[in-house]
XYZ file of C-alpha atoms in Angstrom:
378
model
C 145.954 -52.179 148.809
C 146.803 -49.137 146.902
C 147.036 -46.084 148.643
C 144.324 -43.506 148.776
C 145.749 -40.324 146.853
C 143.356 -38.206 148.741
C 145.956 -35.961 150.199
C 148.818 -36.895 148.048
C 151.712 -34.391 148.910
C 152.719 -34.911 145.435
C 149.522 -33.478 144.041
C 149.229 -31.122 146.599
C 149.831 -28.246 144.169
C 148.863 -30.128 141.287
C 145.281 -30.157 141.235
C 143.423 -28.977 138.042
C 141.279 -25.956 137.985
C 138.085 -25.469 136.032
C 138.356 -21.705 136.052
C 139.985 -21.316 132.683
C 138.368 -24.482 130.863
C 136.974 -23.561 127.746
C 135.020 -26.440 125.727
C 135.817 -25.763 121.760
C 134.412 -28.785 120.192
C 131.110 -28.799 121.920
C 130.878 -25.167 120.985
C 130.659 -23.660 124.494
C 133.267 -21.270 123.865
C 132.669 -21.086 119.938
C 133.456 -17.847 118.150
C 130.349 -16.234 116.504
C 130.812 -17.868 113.476
C 129.750 -21.262 114.944
C 126.191 -19.731 115.193
C 124.912 -19.370 111.789
C 122.361 -16.314 111.540
C 118.885 -16.911 110.423
C 119.229 -15.193 107.373
C 122.226 -17.355 106.456
C 120.563 -20.401 107.474
C 117.538 -19.645 105.102
C 120.071 -19.054 101.955
C 119.158 -22.384 100.554
C 115.747 -21.866 100.856
C 115.765 -19.070 98.063
C 116.229 -22.417 95.890
C 112.587 -23.520 94.444
C 110.279 -24.720 96.904
C 109.492 -27.813 95.396
C 113.160 -28.884 95.538
C 114.055 -31.494 98.082
C 117.276 -32.525 99.302
C 117.982 -35.597 97.334
C 120.620 -35.336 94.970
C 118.431 -36.377 91.929
C 115.866 -33.903 92.523
C 118.792 -31.343 92.663
C 120.230 -32.894 89.612
C 116.921 -32.474 87.517
C 116.827 -28.785 89.038
C 120.196 -28.267 87.461
C 119.155 -29.737 84.241
C 116.110 -27.657 84.012
C 117.718 -24.225 84.509
C 120.399 -25.456 82.158
C 117.591 -25.648 79.607
C 116.142 -22.435 80.595
C 119.746 -20.653 80.177
C 120.266 -21.740 76.596
C 116.499 -19.948 75.934
C 117.425 -16.798 77.791
C 121.363 -16.728 77.861
C 121.296 -12.803 78.976
C 118.828 -13.680 81.823
C 121.144 -13.250 85.020
C 118.845 -14.509 87.204
C 118.674 -18.196 85.778
C 122.659 -18.061 86.554
C 121.952 -17.000 90.410
C 119.371 -19.667 90.642
C 121.513 -22.507 89.470
C 124.475 -20.751 91.469
C 122.048 -21.472 94.597
C 121.253 -25.065 93.530
C 124.978 -26.150 92.784
C 126.013 -24.414 96.218
C 123.318 -26.585 97.852
C 124.801 -29.707 95.897
C 128.128 -28.757 97.636
C 129.648 -27.951 93.962
C 131.142 -24.566 95.036
C 133.281 -24.105 91.769
C 130.194 -24.247 89.733
C 128.454 -22.000 92.003
C 131.064 -19.433 91.745
C 131.190 -19.588 88.136
C 127.364 -18.977 87.525
C 127.532 -16.128 90.059
C 130.500 -14.300 87.927
C 128.424 -15.130 84.726
C 125.372 -13.489 86.298
C 127.717 -10.417 87.185
C 128.990 -10.050 84.120
C 125.349 -9.706 82.941
C 124.044 -7.188 86.040
C 127.081 -5.692 87.155
C 124.884 -3.780 89.817
C 123.334 -6.821 91.646
C 123.788 -6.277 94.969
C 122.700 -9.585 96.168
C 125.067 -11.199 93.529
C 128.145 -9.543 95.304
C 126.687 -10.649 98.560
C 126.636 -14.378 97.209
C 130.347 -13.983 95.438
C 131.473 -12.794 98.955
C 129.340 -15.740 100.695
C 131.203 -18.210 98.491
C 134.487 -16.849 99.068
C 133.764 -16.872 102.521
C 133.151 -20.317 102.808
C 136.048 -21.159 101.133
C 138.229 -18.944 103.447
C 139.218 -16.529 100.573
C 139.081 -13.451 102.846
C 140.373 -10.971 100.463
C 137.667 -11.722 97.721
C 135.003 -12.155 100.264
C 135.688 -8.410 102.004
C 136.134 -7.041 98.240
C 132.542 -8.310 97.653
C 130.849 -7.177 100.784
C 132.266 -3.770 100.014
C 130.961 -3.716 96.712
C 127.453 -4.501 98.003
C 127.704 -1.957 100.494
C 128.536 0.824 97.753
C 125.644 -0.261 95.606
C 123.175 0.208 98.503
C 122.654 -3.422 99.847
C 120.367 -3.681 102.741
C 121.131 -7.458 103.623
C 122.002 -7.599 107.109
C 124.373 -10.747 105.993
C 126.666 -8.454 103.884
C 127.409 -6.341 107.385
C 127.288 -9.519 109.727
C 130.043 -11.856 107.651
C 132.301 -8.810 106.957
C 132.063 -8.183 110.966
C 133.178 -11.956 110.767
C 136.239 -11.457 108.796
C 137.051 -8.176 110.884
C 136.679 -10.487 114.201
C 138.866 -13.073 112.934
C 141.486 -10.720 111.716
C 141.176 -8.466 115.129
C 139.804 -5.618 113.809
C 137.483 -5.606 116.680
C 136.031 -1.706 115.978
C 135.101 -2.665 112.717
C 133.589 -5.934 113.516
C 131.378 -4.075 116.187
C 130.105 -1.482 113.562
C 129.172 -4.155 111.259
C 127.363 -6.358 113.678
C 125.345 -3.211 114.769
C 124.778 -1.938 111.193
C 123.403 -5.710 110.554
C 121.209 -5.464 113.583
C 119.758 -2.279 112.399
C 118.837 -3.925 109.487
C 117.268 -6.927 111.032
C 116.640 -5.895 114.540
C 114.827 -9.418 115.259
C 117.711 -11.590 114.584
C 119.660 -12.549 117.719
C 122.649 -13.568 115.795
C 124.031 -10.036 115.699
C 123.836 -9.173 119.495
C 125.265 -12.508 119.996
C 128.219 -11.782 117.759
C 128.964 -8.658 119.409
C 128.810 -10.039 122.801
C 131.189 -12.706 121.897
C 133.473 -10.340 120.675
C 133.205 -8.068 123.955
C 133.568 -11.488 126.048
C 136.912 -12.623 123.867
C 138.256 -8.890 124.487
C 137.602 -8.759 128.379
C 134.904 -6.653 128.538
C 132.486 -8.671 130.605
C 129.797 -5.677 131.159
C 129.499 -4.900 127.661
C 129.153 -8.577 126.496
C 126.485 -9.150 129.174
C 124.376 -6.458 127.797
C 124.709 -7.707 124.439
C 123.886 -11.267 125.397
C 120.845 -9.984 127.237
C 119.679 -8.331 124.006
C 119.948 -11.538 122.170
C 117.742 -13.328 124.805
C 115.061 -10.641 124.726
C 114.750 -11.562 121.095
C 115.343 -15.744 121.717
C 114.839 -16.527 125.083
C 115.826 -20.001 124.012
C 119.023 -19.352 122.406
C 121.372 -21.931 123.992
C 124.366 -20.746 122.847
C 123.807 -17.371 124.328
C 122.803 -19.047 127.892
C 126.112 -21.122 127.737
C 128.085 -18.169 126.667
C 126.530 -16.441 129.860
C 127.443 -19.006 131.604
C 130.969 -18.849 131.364
C 131.057 -15.288 131.434
C 129.683 -15.423 135.079
C 132.169 -17.974 136.018
C 135.355 -16.159 134.572
C 134.568 -12.650 134.404
C 132.065 -12.026 137.358
C 133.344 -15.386 139.478
C 129.383 -16.059 140.286
C 128.945 -19.623 139.962
C 125.429 -19.496 140.956
C 124.600 -17.091 138.623
C 126.292 -19.266 135.838
C 124.358 -22.456 137.236
C 121.281 -20.795 136.488
C 122.261 -20.256 132.832
C 123.101 -23.684 132.279
C 120.267 -25.081 133.856
C 117.855 -23.017 131.888
C 119.447 -25.300 128.859
C 119.319 -28.499 130.625
C 115.870 -27.679 131.509
C 114.706 -27.614 127.666
C 117.417 -30.008 126.547
C 118.450 -32.443 129.243
C 120.897 -34.258 127.120
C 122.904 -31.213 125.647
C 126.469 -32.159 125.960
C 127.915 -28.890 126.910
C 125.167 -28.111 129.519
C 126.149 -31.685 131.096
C 129.837 -30.802 131.108
C 129.158 -27.586 132.597
C 126.869 -29.169 135.298
C 129.664 -31.745 135.840
C 132.107 -29.006 136.626
C 129.874 -27.378 138.903
C 130.006 -30.679 140.876
C 133.616 -30.785 140.291
C 134.074 -27.389 141.927
C 132.412 -28.225 144.746
C 134.274 -31.488 145.307
C 137.609 -29.422 145.226
C 136.074 -26.997 148.013
C 135.225 -30.037 150.374
C 138.892 -31.613 149.765
C 140.517 -28.430 150.404
C 138.768 -28.408 153.704
C 139.491 -32.082 154.537
C 135.594 -33.247 154.287
C 136.385 -36.572 152.603
C 132.756 -37.556 152.622
C 131.228 -34.398 151.264
C 134.141 -34.418 148.741
C 133.268 -38.043 147.379
C 129.235 -37.317 147.246
C 129.961 -34.120 145.059
C 132.870 -36.145 143.262
C 130.177 -38.847 142.455
C 127.838 -36.394 141.224
C 130.327 -35.063 138.847
C 131.238 -38.422 137.529
C 127.660 -39.031 136.639
C 127.298 -35.686 134.823
C 131.237 -36.385 132.850
C 129.495 -39.513 131.898
C 126.283 -38.403 130.421
C 128.430 -35.767 128.508
C 130.902 -38.430 127.049
C 128.058 -40.706 126.217
C 126.493 -37.466 123.963
C 130.044 -36.073 122.596
C 132.936 -39.037 122.813
C 135.490 -36.925 121.245
C 136.413 -34.326 123.413
C 139.143 -34.866 125.738
C 138.352 -32.998 128.949
C 135.494 -34.834 130.259
C 137.451 -37.882 130.406
C 140.248 -36.072 132.131
C 137.945 -34.699 134.948
C 136.075 -37.969 135.389
C 139.320 -39.599 135.583
C 140.502 -37.088 138.283
C 137.414 -37.685 140.004
C 138.092 -41.516 140.242
C 141.796 -40.850 141.012
C 141.174 -38.451 143.886
C 138.183 -40.314 145.913
C 137.772 -43.927 146.218
C 140.128 -46.686 145.225
C 139.320 -46.794 141.189
C 142.766 -46.318 140.227
C 142.144 -48.349 137.483
C 139.173 -46.341 136.108
C 141.376 -43.364 136.362
C 143.958 -44.864 134.631
C 141.578 -45.630 131.562
C 140.414 -42.456 131.343
C 143.760 -40.491 131.075
C 144.772 -42.728 128.602
C 141.650 -42.056 126.562
C 142.290 -38.134 127.271
C 145.625 -38.740 125.628
C 143.918 -40.535 122.577
C 141.967 -37.612 121.959
C 144.884 -34.666 123.143
C 148.459 -36.038 123.349
C 149.534 -32.869 124.427
C 147.146 -32.736 127.633
C 149.691 -31.745 130.072
C 147.561 -32.868 133.430
C 146.385 -36.043 131.667
C 150.433 -37.081 131.427
C 151.077 -35.707 134.727
C 148.147 -37.772 136.698
C 148.704 -40.834 134.444
C 152.277 -40.978 135.833
C 151.130 -40.815 139.236
C 149.037 -43.388 138.512
C 152.030 -45.670 137.104
C 153.831 -43.997 140.024
C 151.330 -45.915 142.633
C 151.449 -49.024 140.641
C 155.527 -48.720 140.952
C 155.601 -48.573 137.491
C 158.457 -45.834 137.760
C 159.844 -45.877 134.070
C 156.457 -45.458 132.712
C 155.654 -42.781 135.332
C 158.656 -40.807 134.665
C 157.969 -41.030 130.882
C 154.887 -39.290 131.447
C 156.015 -36.955 133.853
C 158.511 -35.760 131.445
C 156.070 -35.299 128.703
C 154.120 -33.224 131.141
C 157.376 -31.001 131.740
C 158.098 -30.697 128.102
C 154.768 -29.728 127.032
C 154.508 -27.060 129.989
C 157.997 -26.222 131.229
C 156.474 -24.201 133.950
C 154.444 -27.002 135.303
C 156.694 -27.409 138.857
C 155.307 -30.230 139.991
C 156.043 -32.179 136.881
C 159.778 -31.026 137.061
C 160.002 -32.383 140.530
C 158.515 -35.492 139.915
C 161.072 -35.782 137.182
C 163.907 -35.074 139.541
C 162.543 -37.284 142.126
C 162.005 -40.451 139.919
C 165.472 -40.059 138.355
C 167.088 -40.204 141.310
C 164.987 -43.423 142.656
C 165.688 -45.073 139.262
C 169.553 -44.669 139.634
């Protein structure tokens, strides 16, 4: 019988913590650009209202606009309209070319400069985007997206004061869009100002109480900055009440039970540990079923298997799956090495301990395991 690893001496200092977990692919800690503003979301609606999303209809719209342009070659608005249709079709080069032509015909068009900046922004041409937004501002643009997107550029270039100023300018121009205070809150959270972040997030929630990304960021803020798991769970549960299948909220719920299990484990309460670990497994599985391409839910589910009942077979599967998705996952290498060690496959165990140590030279448990197994394999 495989010995239970519930109180394994080797793992006493190697228990993985969740306090620093940031779920990137599922949007729990995405940057503010991950939340498209309402104005940007409505950009394609500028295209004629009778235009559907089918490529055939869009091509007909392009043909019609092209004919109109032949009859009115100096009408900049026709180039602007065709640019938007090209953009909707994914033909960004043609979209940009039409905006440049429109600007030749109307060099003072603030919306044209916004579109030039928007297309450049989408293509990660930050210099052109900033220049275009600056020109739109100089011409008196009142489009909040000009300032919001310029703020985004400043955020990713770590020009935080400029970013905050632009987010606030966008909010002045459109006080009903919750994206702008959300972006400001995310910036403050990223830079360690938890109180300011909470205030900004609350402003966003006043505008939209069902703004999932705000609720999820507040969950992370309460955990990481204010160290209040109860408040954090409350925000997360608000997401699950409305959307019981939200993958990030399911993952957060699993983490709640995982943390509870660790508390019981550290106090030696085996049965209470197992109950909490089982709940964690349920929610990690639900999260995986909704988003199967993120490593951490597999890892922590595998850890629950590993530290509880004798399910090292399932733990091994989950650790391997973790490494398929993230080959540099230090803890997955370490605990997969532990499973191999329990099965007395010491060469495989050593290989994973060595990788864990290589990816994180400060991981002393891995270094000790490498030293120990090398001695045993002599």
